[in-house]
Coordinates of C-alpha atoms in Angstrom, one line a residue:
M926 CA 90.9 -10.9 -59.0
N927 CA 91.7 -7.8 -56.9
F928 CA 90.1 -5.4 -54.4
H929 CA 89.0 -2.7 -56.9
L930 CA 85.3 -2.1 -57.0
D931 CA 84.9 -3.4 -60.6
H932 CA 85.9 -6.8 -59.1
T933 CA 84.3 -6.8 -55.6
A934 CA 81.4 -4.3 -55.4
S935 CA 78.8 -7.0 -56.1
L936 CA 80.0 -9.6 -53.6
P937 CA 77.9 -8.5 -50.6
Y938 CA 74.7 -8.4 -52.7
F939 CA 75.6 -11.7 -54.4
M940 CA 76.4 -13.4 -51.0
E941 CA 73.7 -11.9 -48.8
K942 CA 70.8 -11.0 -51.1
T943 CA 70.7 -14.0 -53.5
T944 CA 70.4 -17.8 -53.1
F945 CA 74.1 -18.3 -53.8
K946 CA 75.4 -21.1 -51.6
G947 CA 78.9 -21.5 -53.0
L948 CA 82.3 -20.6 -51.7
V949 CA 84.3 -17.4 -52.2
F950 CA 88.1 -17.3 -51.8
L951 CA 90.2 -14.2 -51.6
I952 CA 93.9 -13.5 -50.9
H953 CA 94.4 -12.2 -47.3
A954 CA 95.2 -8.6 -48.5
T955 CA 92.2 -8.5 -50.9
K956 CA 89.8 -9.5 -48.1
A957 CA 91.2 -7.0 -45.7
I958 CA 91.0 -4.0 -48.1
Y959 CA 87.6 -5.2 -49.5
K960 CA 86.0 -4.5 -46.1
F961 CA 87.2 -0.9 -45.9
L962 CA 86.7 -0.1 -49.6
L963 CA 83.1 -1.3 -49.7
S964 CA 82.3 0.4 -46.4
D965 CA 83.4 3.7 -47.9
Y966 CA 81.4 2.9 -51.0
V967 CA 78.2 2.4 -48.8
K968 CA 78.9 5.6 -46.9
M969 CA 79.4 7.7 -50.0
S970 CA 76.3 6.3 -51.8
K971 CA 73.9 8.3 -49.8
V972 CA 71.1 5.8 -50.6
S973 CA 67.8 5.5 -48.8
I974 CA 67.0 2.3 -46.9
E975 CA 64.5 1.4 -49.6
D976 CA 66.9 1.7 -52.5
I977 CA 70.2 0.5 -51.0
L978 CA 71.6 -2.7 -52.5
Y979 CA 73.3 -3.7 -49.3
D980 CA 74.5 -2.1 -46.1
E981 CA 77.6 -2.3 -43.8
Q982 CA 76.0 -5.2 -41.9
D983 CA 75.8 -7.2 -45.2
I984 CA 79.5 -6.5 -45.8
L985 CA 80.3 -7.8 -42.3
L986 CA 78.2 -10.9 -42.9
S987 CA 80.0 -11.5 -46.2
M988 CA 83.3 -11.2 -44.5
D989 CA 82.4 -14.2 -42.3
K990 CA 81.7 -16.3 -45.4
I991 CA 84.8 -15.4 -47.4
E992 CA 87.6 -17.9 -47.1
V993 CA 91.2 -16.9 -47.5
I994 CA 93.8 -18.5 -49.7
D995 CA 97.6 -17.9 -49.9
F996 CA 99.6 -17.6 -53.1
Y997 CA 100.6 -21.1 -54.3
Q998 CA 98.4 -22.8 -51.7
T999 CA 96.5 -25.7 -53.4
L1000 CA 92.8 -26.3 -52.4
E1001 CA 90.2 -28.7 -53.7
V1002 CA 86.4 -28.2 -53.9
N1003 CA 84.1 -30.8 -55.5
G1004 CA 87.0 -32.4 -57.3
I1005 CA 88.3 -29.0 -58.7
R1006 CA 91.9 -28.2 -57.6
F1007 CA 93.0 -24.5 -57.7
W1008 CA 95.8 -22.3 -56.6
C1009 CA 97.0 -18.7 -57.0
Y1010 CA 99.8 -16.8 -58.7
T1011 CA 100.7 -13.2 -58.1
A1012 CA 99.2 -10.8 -60.7
G1013 CA 101.1 -7.6 -60.0
H1014 CA 98.7 -4.6 -60.6
V1015 CA 97.7 -4.0 -56.9
L1016 CA 98.4 -5.5 -53.5
G1017 CA 96.7 -8.9 -53.3
A1018 CA 95.9 -9.2 -57.0
A1019 CA 95.8 -12.9 -58.0
M1020 CA 95.5 -15.2 -61.0
F1021 CA 93.7 -18.4 -60.3
M1022 CA 94.7 -21.7 -61.9
A1023 CA 92.0 -24.3 -61.9
D1024 CA 92.7 -28.0 -62.6
I1025 CA 89.6 -29.9 -63.7
A1026 CA 90.2 -33.6 -64.5
G1027 CA 93.7 -32.7 -65.7
V1028 CA 92.7 -29.7 -67.8
R1029 CA 94.2 -26.5 -66.5
V1030 CA 92.6 -23.0 -67.1
L1031 CA 94.2 -19.8 -65.9
Y1032 CA 91.6 -17.2 -64.9
T1033 CA 92.9 -13.7 -64.6
G1034 CA 91.6 -10.1 -64.5
D1035 CA 94.0 -7.2 -64.4
Y1036 CA 97.7 -8.1 -64.3
S1037 CA 101.1 -6.5 -64.9
C1038 CA 104.4 -8.1 -65.9
E1039 CA 106.3 -5.0 -64.8
E1040 CA 107.8 -5.1 -61.4
D1041 CA 107.7 -1.8 -59.4
R1042 CA 108.8 -0.5 -56.0
H1043 CA 105.8 -2.0 -54.3
L1044 CA 104.8 -5.2 -56.1
R1045 CA 106.3 -8.2 -57.8
A1046 CA 105.5 -8.7 -61.4
A1047 CA 102.8 -11.2 -62.5
E1048 CA 103.9 -14.8 -62.7
I1049 CA 102.9 -16.4 -66.0
P1050 CA 102.6 -20.2 -65.7
S1051 CA 104.2 -22.3 -68.4
R1052 CA 101.0 -24.4 -68.7
G1053 CA 97.4 -23.5 -68.8
L1054 CA 94.7 -21.9 -71.0
C1055 CA 94.2 -18.2 -70.4
S1056 CA 90.5 -17.3 -69.9
N1057 CA 91.0 -13.5 -70.2
I1058 CA 91.7 -12.9 -73.9
N1059 CA 92.0 -9.1 -74.5
Q1060 CA 94.6 -6.7 -75.7
R1061 CA 95.9 -6.0 -72.2
S1062 CA 96.2 -9.7 -71.5
L1063 CA 98.0 -10.4 -74.7
D1064 CA 100.6 -7.8 -73.9
G1065 CA 101.0 -8.0 -70.2
S1066 CA 104.1 -5.8 -70.2
R1067 CA 101.7 -2.8 -69.8
D1068 CA 99.2 -2.4 -67.0
T1069 CA 96.9 0.0 -68.8
E1070 CA 93.2 0.7 -68.7
I1071 CA 91.4 3.2 -71.0
A1072 CA 88.7 5.3 -69.5
M1073 CA 86.0 7.3 -71.3
G1074 CA 83.3 9.6 -70.1
A1075 CA 79.7 9.8 -71.4
Y1076 CA 76.6 11.6 -70.5
Q1077 CA 73.0 10.6 -71.3
P1078 CA 70.8 13.7 -71.1
T1079 CA 67.6 11.8 -72.0
Y1080 CA 68.1 9.1 -69.4
T1081 CA 65.3 8.7 -66.9
W1082 CA 67.2 10.0 -63.8
S1083 CA 68.3 13.1 -65.7
G1084 CA 64.7 14.0 -66.1
K1085 CA 64.0 13.6 -62.4
K1086 CA 66.9 16.0 -61.6
T1087 CA 68.4 13.6 -59.2
H1088 CA 71.0 10.9 -59.0
P1089 CA 70.5 7.2 -59.4
R1090 CA 71.7 6.6 -55.8
S1091 CA 73.6 3.4 -56.0
V1092 CA 75.2 4.3 -59.3
Y1093 CA 76.0 7.7 -58.0
G1094 CA 77.8 6.3 -55.0
Y1095 CA 79.7 3.8 -57.1
R1096 CA 80.8 6.5 -59.6
M1097 CA 82.0 8.8 -56.8
S1098 CA 84.0 5.9 -55.3
L1099 CA 85.6 5.2 -58.7
W1100 CA 86.4 8.8 -59.3
A1101 CA 88.0 9.1 -55.8
E1102 CA 90.1 6.0 -56.4
H1103 CA 91.3 6.9 -59.9
L1104 CA 91.7 10.7 -59.5
G1105 CA 92.9 10.8 -55.9
V1106 CA 90.5 13.6 -55.1
L1107 CA 86.8 14.4 -54.8
E1108 CA 85.5 17.7 -56.2
D1109 CA 82.0 19.2 -56.1
C1110 CA 82.0 19.3 -59.9
F1111 CA 82.2 15.5 -60.0
C1112 CA 78.5 15.5 -59.0
Q1113 CA 77.7 17.0 -62.4
P1114 CA 79.9 15.1 -64.9
E1115 CA 78.2 16.6 -67.9
T1116 CA 79.5 20.1 -67.1
L1117 CA 82.5 21.8 -68.7
E1118 CA 83.9 22.5 -65.3
C1119 CA 84.0 18.8 -64.5
M1120 CA 85.5 17.8 -67.9
R1121 CA 88.2 20.5 -67.6
K1122 CA 89.1 19.4 -64.1
V1123 CA 89.4 15.7 -65.1
N1124 CA 91.4 16.6 -68.2
S1125 CA 93.7 18.9 -66.2
I1126 CA 94.4 16.1 -63.7
A1127 CA 94.9 13.5 -66.5
K1128 CA 97.3 15.8 -68.4
T1129 CA 99.3 16.6 -65.3
N1130 CA 99.6 12.9 -64.5
W1131 CA 100.9 12.1 -68.0
H1132 CA 103.6 14.7 -67.7
I1133 CA 104.7 13.3 -64.3
Y1134 CA 104.6 9.8 -65.7
A1135 CA 106.7 10.7 -68.8
A1136 CA 109.2 12.8 -66.9
E1137 CA 112.7 11.6 -65.9
E1138 CA 112.4 12.7 -62.3
H1139 CA 110.2 10.7 -60.0
K1140 CA 107.2 12.5 -58.6
E1141 CA 103.9 11.3 -57.0
M1142 CA 100.8 11.6 -59.2
T1143 CA 97.4 12.7 -58.1
G1144 CA 95.5 9.4 -58.4
H1145 CA 96.5 7.3 -61.4
L1146 CA 94.3 8.5 -64.3
M1147 CA 96.4 9.8 -67.2
Q1148 CA 95.8 11.3 -70.5
Y1149 CA 96.4 8.7 -73.3
P1150 CA 99.3 10.2 -75.3
I1151 CA 97.5 10.8 -78.6
Q1152 CA 96.0 13.8 -80.4
V1153 CA 93.3 14.0 -83.0
N1154 CA 93.4 16.7 -85.7
K1155 CA 90.4 18.3 -87.4
D1156 CA 90.4 15.6 -90.1
G1157 CA 90.1 12.9 -87.6
K1158 CA 93.7 11.6 -88.0
V1159 CA 95.1 10.1 -84.8
T1160 CA 98.8 10.7 -84.0
T1161 CA 100.9 10.4 -80.9
L1162 CA 101.9 13.4 -78.8
P1163 CA 105.3 14.8 -80.0
G1164 CA 108.2 12.8 -78.8
H1165 CA 106.0 9.9 -77.5
K1166 CA 105.7 7.2 -80.2
C1167 CA 106.4 4.6 -77.5
F1168 CA 105.5 4.5 -73.8
P1169 CA 108.5 5.8 -71.8
D1170 CA 109.0 2.8 -69.5
V1171 CA 108.4 0.0 -72.0
S1172 CA 108.8 -0.5 -75.7
G1173 CA 105.1 -0.7 -76.5
K1174 CA 103.9 1.6 -79.3
V1175 CA 101.3 4.1 -78.3
L1176 CA 99.3 3.5 -81.4
G1177 CA 99.7 -0.2 -81.1
S1178 CA 100.6 -2.7 -83.8
S1179 CA 98.7 -5.1 -86.0
T1180 CA 97.8 -8.6 -84.9
N1181 CA 96.9 -11.8 -86.7
L1182 CA 94.2 -12.6 -84.2
P1183 CA 90.6 -12.3 -85.4
D1184 CA 88.8 -9.2 -84.1
A1185 CA 86.2 -11.4 -82.3
L1186 CA 88.9 -12.6 -79.9
T1187 CA 90.2 -9.2 -78.9
T1188 CA 88.7 -6.2 -77.2

């Protein structure tokens, strides 16, 4: 669990617009950043009162209901004991261990086992069942997300020549977070101008990431270091069979796990 929108954006709606009566626990840093990040999301959404999913007042009300938990602090609710481990990834990111009648399950979203200048590496408990089984979880030495773009010209909102307001605001927030900038062309993601701008930023970030000299990137979206020829064959970029900071192969390696268990 962390403060990124793909983890927290639904909380105000869930807590203030539904019949949910349960408890919500966040790490101190996650709760603090959650307030500012979602407030920006609401402001950027440009949604009418009729269409808005929630407003800043709902965010403030949800803040009063969110309880905080420290790393390693053990709490118990309805006979279920739980505590947190650091997950790396971003400030406040946590993995939750739940103990239910002696059975332990580790619930985790994004995590990274690589320590950097700002964060400790994720702590992997020696006991527990992992409830996030995907390629990134199975190889926690890399903190990587693959992004793709798509355009639906026959979608209803395209025909109306307008933006689906809440989705539009959410998208712009994500682009600002991942690209580090907001450009006018982002309002029309189907245009060549937008595609070229995003590709330019992603390629520049990859070169910075792969370089020996440290330099700050614009956002953190990078080109994945592969190339596809006219016949559809996928190869790595020249000189980059492995990621520069770890030994992981760019094209991956085979696994004995069934496809149904991996994504």
